[in-house]
Amino acid sequence: MRLDLTDLTCKIGSVKFKNPVFTASGTFSYGNDLPEFVDISMLGAIITKSITYELRVGNPPPRIVETPSGMLNSIGLANIGVNNFIKDIIPLYKNIDTKIIVNIAGSTNDEYIKVLKDIESVSSDIVGYEINISCPNVEHGGMELGVDAKLSNKLITELRKQTEKLLIVKLTPNVTDISKIAEAVEEAGADAISAINTVIGMGIDIVKRKPTIYKTYAGLSGPAIKPIALAMVHKISKTVSIPIIGIGGIVNGENVVEFLLAGASAIQIGTANFRNPNVGEIIVDELNQYLKENEILHYSELIGKLNLYE
Ligand code: DHB
C-alpha cells in the first residue's frame, strides 16, 4: 500500500492546528515584519516574541553571536510592551492564516497577570499564551521562577484563573530535575509544556579578553543543544500527561521525528529561522515526506514510540 495522503493536524487542549510545526518565541518577531517569501500559512502556529507590561529596549550590544552549531543571545526581552502590542499588532491577526500564541514574560507574578488580563480584555484571534518562566537574561521573573516548582505552580495557578485559552508553560533546562517543574505546572492547570528554553552559556574573545556578549552569560540555542532538549523532553514525557512541545536545535524533518519519538506532540523552530525564515515550510514538507515514505498516516503515531534498550 502506498499512502499519498498524510495527516499533520495537531490538537493541543481544545485547539486544532494544521500541523505540529510552530515558530519559537524571539525568532519570528510578532509574526509581522517577515520577508515576502515567507508563507506563514504553512505553519501550525507562530509564537510571538515575549511581551512584558512596559516597553523594553533590552540589553546593550553585543547581544547575539554565532557559536559552533549554535548561537548565544542575551537580548533582555526587548519588546514593544503590552499596550503597543494590543494597539498595533493584535489587529494584524484578523484573518491570519495560522494560529497565534502570545509569549508573556514578567518580573513579578503581578506583571504576568496584568499582561495576560490586558490581552484577554480585547477580543482577538489569539488562541493561547506561552508563559516564559525561563528567560536566562533578566534578574527577576524568568528563570528565577522556572527553577522553583512552588513558585512556578503559584504563578500558573493564578494565570489559569484568568483565561480559558491555551496556557503553555516554557521551561528552562537550567535545573536539577526538570520533571519536578513540569509536574508543578501540570498540577497548576497548564495545557502543555514547551521544552526547552536556552541553556546558559558564555563565549570569550581572546583578542579583546572580553565575553562575546555584553551581559557575559547568555542563552545557548541551535543544534548544539538538541541532545539536551531530547533528554529533557523524554524525561518530562515520563512524568506528565499534558502534551509537550519540543524545542532545541531542530533544522529538518528528521529532527522533528526525533522529538516526536522522544515524546513531543508538537515542535518549535527557533534558531534555524535566523538562517532561513522560511525553514518552517521546508520542515513541514520534509515531515510529510517522511510519513509518506514510512507509510504513516498520522504523525501522532510517532509520539513517544521510542524503543529503549531495556
Ligand atoms: C532571551 C529570552 C529567553 O527566553 C532566552 O531563552 C534567551 C534570550 C532574551 O530576551 O534575552
Short mmCIF file of C-alpha atoms and ligand atoms in Angstrom, two decimals:
data_model
loop_
_atom_site.label_atom_id
_atom_site.label_comp_id
_atom_site.label_asym_id
_atom_site.label_seq_id
_atom_site.Cartn_x
_atom_site.Cartn_y
_atom_site.Cartn_z
CA MET A 1 0.00 0.00 0.00
CA ARG A 2 1.28 3.45 -0.81
CA LEU A 3 -0.12 6.41 1.08
CA ASP A 4 -0.42 9.67 -0.74
CA LEU A 5 -2.29 11.48 1.97
CA THR A 6 -0.67 12.07 5.31
CA ASP A 7 -2.30 13.86 8.19
CA LEU A 8 -0.43 16.51 10.15
CA THR A 9 -3.38 18.01 12.05
CA CYS A 10 -2.47 18.58 15.66
CA LYS A 11 -4.59 19.18 18.74
CA ILE A 12 -3.38 20.78 21.96
CA GLY A 13 -6.04 21.32 24.60
CA SER A 14 -9.12 22.17 22.56
CA VAL A 15 -7.20 23.98 19.81
CA LYS A 16 -6.67 22.39 16.41
CA PHE A 17 -3.52 23.33 14.47
CA LYS A 18 -2.93 22.50 10.80
CA ASN A 19 0.39 20.91 11.70
CA PRO A 20 2.73 20.49 14.69
CA VAL A 21 5.43 22.85 13.36
CA PHE A 22 5.43 26.16 15.27
CA THR A 23 7.94 29.02 15.32
CA ALA A 24 9.69 29.71 18.63
CA SER A 25 9.41 32.93 20.58
CA GLY A 26 12.02 35.56 19.79
CA THR A 27 12.86 34.12 16.39
CA PHE A 28 9.86 35.24 14.33
CA SER A 29 9.05 38.76 15.60
CA TYR A 30 5.31 39.13 16.29
CA GLY A 31 4.59 37.24 13.08
CA ASN A 32 4.88 40.56 11.22
CA ASP A 33 7.91 42.17 9.50
CA LEU A 34 8.77 38.96 7.67
CA PRO A 35 10.35 38.75 4.21
CA GLU A 36 7.80 38.33 1.41
CA PHE A 37 8.96 34.82 0.55
CA VAL A 38 7.83 33.52 3.95
CA ASP A 39 4.47 31.76 3.73
CA ILE A 40 3.12 31.75 7.27
CA SER A 41 0.07 29.75 6.19
CA MET A 42 2.37 26.70 6.07
CA LEU A 43 3.00 26.92 9.82
CA GLY A 44 0.97 25.28 12.58
CA ALA A 45 1.41 28.35 14.77
CA ILE A 46 3.54 31.40 15.42
CA ILE A 47 4.66 32.11 18.95
CA THR A 48 5.35 35.80 19.42
CA LYS A 49 8.34 37.48 20.97
CA SER A 50 7.89 37.78 24.75
CA ILE A 51 5.52 40.60 25.73
CA THR A 52 6.09 42.44 29.02
CA TYR A 53 3.96 45.16 30.60
CA GLU A 54 6.25 48.07 29.75
CA LEU A 55 8.15 48.52 26.51
CA ARG A 56 11.75 47.27 26.90
CA VAL A 57 14.77 48.32 24.85
CA GLY A 58 16.69 45.26 26.03
CA ASN A 59 20.38 44.79 26.71
CA PRO A 60 23.25 46.73 25.05
CA PRO A 61 25.13 45.06 22.17
CA PRO A 62 26.77 42.69 21.50
CA ARG A 63 23.71 40.67 22.35
CA ILE A 64 23.78 37.90 19.75
CA VAL A 65 26.72 35.86 18.47
CA GLU A 66 27.20 32.66 16.49
CA THR A 67 28.87 29.64 18.14
CA PRO A 68 29.82 26.21 16.78
CA SER A 69 26.46 24.63 15.83
CA GLY A 70 24.54 27.30 17.64
CA MET A 71 24.08 30.81 18.88
CA LEU A 72 24.39 32.76 22.12
CA ASN A 73 21.99 35.58 22.85
CA SER A 74 21.13 37.96 25.61
CA ILE A 75 18.51 40.30 24.23
CA GLY A 76 16.98 41.19 27.59
CA LEU A 77 13.38 40.72 26.45
CA ALA A 78 13.34 43.74 24.12
CA ASN A 79 9.71 44.26 23.08
CA ILE A 80 7.08 46.91 22.44
CA GLY A 81 5.10 46.39 25.68
CA VAL A 82 1.54 45.18 26.05
CA ASN A 83 -0.25 48.44 25.17
CA ASN A 84 1.51 48.81 21.82
CA PHE A 85 1.06 45.11 21.20
CA ILE A 86 -2.69 45.44 21.66
CA LYS A 87 -2.91 48.64 19.60
CA ASP A 88 -0.55 47.88 16.71
CA ILE A 89 -0.12 44.11 16.44
CA ILE A 90 -3.31 42.34 17.54
CA PRO A 91 -5.35 43.94 14.69
CA LEU A 92 -2.90 42.37 12.20
CA TYR A 93 -4.00 38.91 13.36
CA LYS A 94 -7.53 39.35 11.98
CA ASN A 95 -7.99 36.57 9.37
CA ILE A 96 -4.35 35.47 9.67
CA ASP A 97 -3.90 32.04 8.11
CA THR A 98 -2.13 30.40 11.05
CA LYS A 99 -2.63 30.27 14.82
CA ILE A 100 -1.10 32.89 17.11
CA ILE A 101 0.21 32.12 20.59
CA VAL A 102 1.44 35.09 22.65
CA ASN A 103 4.53 34.59 24.76
CA ILE A 104 4.39 36.51 28.05
CA ALA A 105 7.26 37.44 30.38
CA GLY A 106 7.39 39.46 33.58
CA SER A 107 9.46 40.38 36.64
CA THR A 108 6.70 39.64 39.15
CA ASN A 109 3.57 37.49 39.20
CA ASP A 110 1.53 40.69 39.01
CA GLU A 111 3.26 41.70 35.80
CA TYR A 112 2.49 38.37 34.08
CA ILE A 113 -1.12 38.63 35.27
CA LYS A 114 -1.52 42.24 34.12
CA VAL A 115 -0.17 41.44 30.64
CA LEU A 116 -2.43 38.42 30.25
CA LYS A 117 -5.50 40.24 31.58
CA ASP A 118 -4.93 43.21 29.28
CA ILE A 119 -4.73 40.93 26.24
CA GLU A 120 -7.79 38.98 27.42
CA SER A 121 -9.72 42.24 27.73
CA VAL A 122 -9.70 42.82 23.97
CA SER A 123 -11.30 40.48 21.51
CA SER A 124 -8.70 38.81 19.34
CA ASP A 125 -7.88 35.77 17.26
CA ILE A 126 -5.13 34.68 19.66
CA VAL A 127 -5.52 31.01 20.63
CA GLY A 128 -3.34 30.96 23.71
CA TYR A 129 -0.36 32.01 25.75
CA GLU A 130 3.11 30.62 26.28
CA ILE A 131 4.41 31.68 29.68
CA ASN A 132 8.15 32.33 29.70
CA ILE A 133 9.39 31.32 33.15
CA SER A 134 12.76 30.53 31.68
CA CYS A 135 14.49 33.67 30.38
CA PRO A 136 18.14 33.38 31.42
CA ASN A 137 18.89 37.07 30.87
CA VAL A 138 16.82 39.07 33.34
CA GLU A 139 17.34 39.42 37.08
CA HIS A 140 13.76 38.95 38.21
CA GLY A 141 10.99 36.70 36.95
CA GLY A 142 12.23 34.46 34.15
CA MET A 143 14.46 31.67 35.31
CA GLU A 144 14.15 32.64 38.95
CA LEU A 145 10.59 31.29 38.70
CA GLY A 146 11.35 28.44 36.35
CA VAL A 147 13.85 26.77 38.67
CA ASP A 148 11.39 26.68 41.58
CA ALA A 149 8.48 24.22 41.45
CA LYS A 150 6.45 26.05 44.14
CA LEU A 151 6.82 29.49 42.55
CA SER A 152 6.02 28.07 39.10
CA ASN A 153 2.93 26.35 40.46
CA LYS A 154 1.73 29.56 42.14
CA LEU A 155 2.14 31.70 39.01
CA ILE A 156 0.43 29.21 36.69
CA THR A 157 -2.41 28.67 39.19
CA GLU A 158 -3.05 32.43 39.17
CA LEU A 159 -2.83 32.71 35.38
CA ARG A 160 -5.12 29.71 34.91
CA LYS A 161 -7.90 31.64 36.70
CA GLN A 162 -7.64 34.44 34.14
CA THR A 163 -8.01 32.57 30.85
CA GLU A 164 -9.73 29.70 29.15
CA LYS A 165 -7.37 29.98 26.21
CA LEU A 166 -4.42 27.60 25.89
CA LEU A 167 -1.89 28.03 28.68
CA ILE A 168 1.50 26.67 27.72
CA VAL A 169 4.50 26.94 30.05
CA LYS A 170 8.02 27.21 28.65
CA LEU A 171 10.58 25.52 30.88
CA THR A 172 14.28 26.12 31.40
CA PRO A 173 16.81 23.28 31.15
CA ASN A 174 18.99 25.04 33.74
CA VAL A 175 17.59 22.98 36.63
CA THR A 176 18.50 19.84 38.56
CA ASP A 177 15.28 17.99 37.73
CA ILE A 178 13.03 19.41 35.01
CA SER A 179 10.35 16.77 35.76
CA LYS A 180 9.59 18.42 39.09
CA ILE A 181 8.85 21.75 37.43
CA ALA A 182 6.81 20.01 34.72
CA GLU A 183 4.68 18.25 37.36
CA ALA A 184 4.18 21.52 39.24
CA VAL A 185 2.84 23.38 36.20
CA GLU A 186 0.68 20.46 35.11
CA GLU A 187 -0.84 20.42 38.59
CA ALA A 188 -1.50 24.17 38.29
CA GLY A 189 -3.60 23.61 35.18
CA ALA A 190 -1.19 24.18 32.28
CA ASP A 191 -2.46 22.75 28.98
CA ALA A 192 1.01 22.00 27.62
CA ILE A 193 4.73 22.39 28.25
CA SER A 194 7.30 23.88 25.89
CA ALA A 195 10.78 22.44 26.42
CA ILE A 196 13.42 23.64 26.29
CA ASN A 197 14.39 27.28 26.53
CA THR A 198 18.06 28.17 26.07
CA VAL A 199 20.97 26.70 28.03
CA ILE A 200 23.18 29.17 29.92
CA GLY A 201 26.48 29.66 28.12
CA MET A 202 29.34 32.07 27.56
CA GLY A 203 31.78 32.94 24.80
CA ILE A 204 35.19 34.62 25.16
CA ASP A 205 37.02 36.83 22.68
CA ILE A 206 40.72 36.29 23.41
CA VAL A 207 41.83 39.36 21.45
CA LYS A 208 39.67 41.74 23.44
CA ARG A 209 39.79 39.46 26.50
CA LYS A 210 36.11 40.09 26.87
CA PRO A 211 32.99 37.96 26.88
CA THR A 212 31.46 37.79 23.38
CA ILE A 213 28.14 39.01 24.83
CA TYR A 214 27.76 42.28 26.76
CA LYS A 215 25.99 40.63 29.69
CA THR A 216 28.70 37.88 29.96
CA TYR A 217 26.25 34.97 30.28
CA ALA A 218 23.71 34.26 27.59
CA GLY A 219 21.27 31.69 26.26
CA LEU A 220 22.75 28.98 24.01
CA SER A 221 20.46 27.62 21.28
CA GLY A 222 20.66 25.71 17.98
CA PRO A 223 21.79 22.17 17.10
CA ALA A 224 24.41 22.33 19.88
CA ILE A 225 21.61 21.87 22.44
CA LYS A 226 19.48 19.27 20.63
CA PRO A 227 20.75 16.30 22.68
CA ILE A 228 19.95 18.20 25.90
CA ALA A 229 16.49 19.07 24.61
CA LEU A 230 15.73 15.48 23.57
CA ALA A 231 16.73 14.18 27.01
CA MET A 232 14.57 16.78 28.75
CA VAL A 233 11.52 16.13 26.54
CA HIS A 234 11.89 12.41 27.14
CA LYS A 235 12.18 12.88 30.94
CA ILE A 236 9.16 15.19 31.06
CA SER A 237 7.09 12.80 28.93
CA LYS A 238 7.60 10.11 31.53
CA THR A 239 6.18 12.29 34.31
CA VAL A 240 3.32 14.35 32.90
CA SER A 241 0.34 13.58 30.71
CA ILE A 242 -0.15 17.02 29.11
CA PRO A 243 1.38 17.49 25.64
CA ILE A 244 4.99 18.60 25.29
CA ILE A 245 6.12 20.99 22.57
CA GLY A 246 9.75 20.12 21.83
CA ILE A 247 12.30 22.85 21.05
CA GLY A 248 16.05 22.80 20.65
CA GLY A 249 18.14 22.75 17.51
CA ILE A 250 15.58 21.42 15.03
CA VAL A 251 16.74 22.12 11.46
CA ASN A 252 14.95 19.48 9.39
CA GLY A 253 12.11 16.96 9.23
CA GLU A 254 14.20 14.12 10.64
CA ASN A 255 14.93 16.22 13.73
CA VAL A 256 11.16 16.62 14.18
CA VAL A 257 10.78 12.82 14.12
CA GLU A 258 13.46 12.57 16.84
CA PHE A 259 11.44 14.90 19.10
CA LEU A 260 8.18 13.05 18.38
CA LEU A 261 9.80 9.71 19.27
CA ALA A 262 11.16 11.30 22.47
CA GLY A 263 7.58 12.17 23.45
CA ALA A 264 6.81 15.60 21.97
CA SER A 265 3.37 16.22 20.44
CA ALA A 266 4.48 19.31 18.50
CA ILE A 267 7.73 21.21 17.98
CA GLN A 268 9.07 24.72 17.60
CA ILE A 269 11.69 26.00 15.20
CA GLY A 270 13.89 28.68 16.75
CA THR A 271 17.49 29.40 15.78
CA ALA A 272 17.05 27.86 12.29
CA ASN A 273 14.71 30.77 11.42
CA PHE A 274 17.68 33.15 11.55
CA ARG A 275 19.38 31.24 8.74
CA ASN A 276 16.20 30.88 6.69
CA PRO A 277 12.91 32.37 7.93
CA ASN A 278 11.09 30.02 5.58
CA VAL A 279 12.63 26.87 7.07
CA GLY A 280 9.29 26.02 8.75
CA GLU A 281 7.69 25.38 5.36
CA ILE A 282 10.61 23.15 4.31
CA ILE A 283 10.40 21.21 7.57
CA VAL A 284 6.64 20.65 7.13
CA ASP A 285 7.35 19.25 3.64
CA GLU A 286 10.13 17.03 4.94
CA LEU A 287 7.93 15.70 7.74
CA ASN A 288 5.18 14.92 5.21
CA GLN A 289 7.71 13.15 3.02
CA TYR A 290 8.98 11.08 5.95
CA LEU A 291 5.43 10.00 6.81
CA LYS A 292 4.72 9.04 3.21
CA GLU A 293 7.93 7.06 2.84
CA ASN A 294 7.26 5.21 6.08
CA GLU A 295 3.55 4.73 5.37
CA ILE A 296 2.45 6.55 8.48
CA LEU A 297 -0.99 8.08 8.15
CA HIS A 298 -0.97 10.47 11.11
CA TYR A 299 2.17 11.99 12.57
CA SER A 300 0.92 11.31 16.10
CA GLU A 301 1.61 7.60 15.56
CA LEU A 302 5.24 8.52 16.26
CA ILE A 303 4.72 10.29 19.59
CA GLY A 304 6.68 8.54 22.36
CA LYS A 305 7.30 5.48 20.17
CA LEU A 306 10.93 5.10 21.15
CA ASN A 307 12.31 1.58 21.56
CA LEU A 308 14.51 1.65 24.64
CA TYR A 309 17.19 -0.99 25.20
CA GLU A 310 15.59 -2.11 28.42
C1 DHB B 1 16.12 35.94 25.96
C2 DHB B 1 14.99 35.32 26.47
C3 DHB B 1 14.94 33.95 26.51
O1 DHB B 1 13.88 33.28 26.99
C4 DHB B 1 16.01 33.21 26.02
O2 DHB B 1 15.98 31.89 26.07
C5 DHB B 1 17.11 33.82 25.50
C6 DHB B 1 17.15 35.19 25.47
C7 DHB B 1 16.26 37.38 25.99
O3 DHB B 1 15.32 38.14 25.71
O4 DHB B 1 17.36 37.84 26.36
#
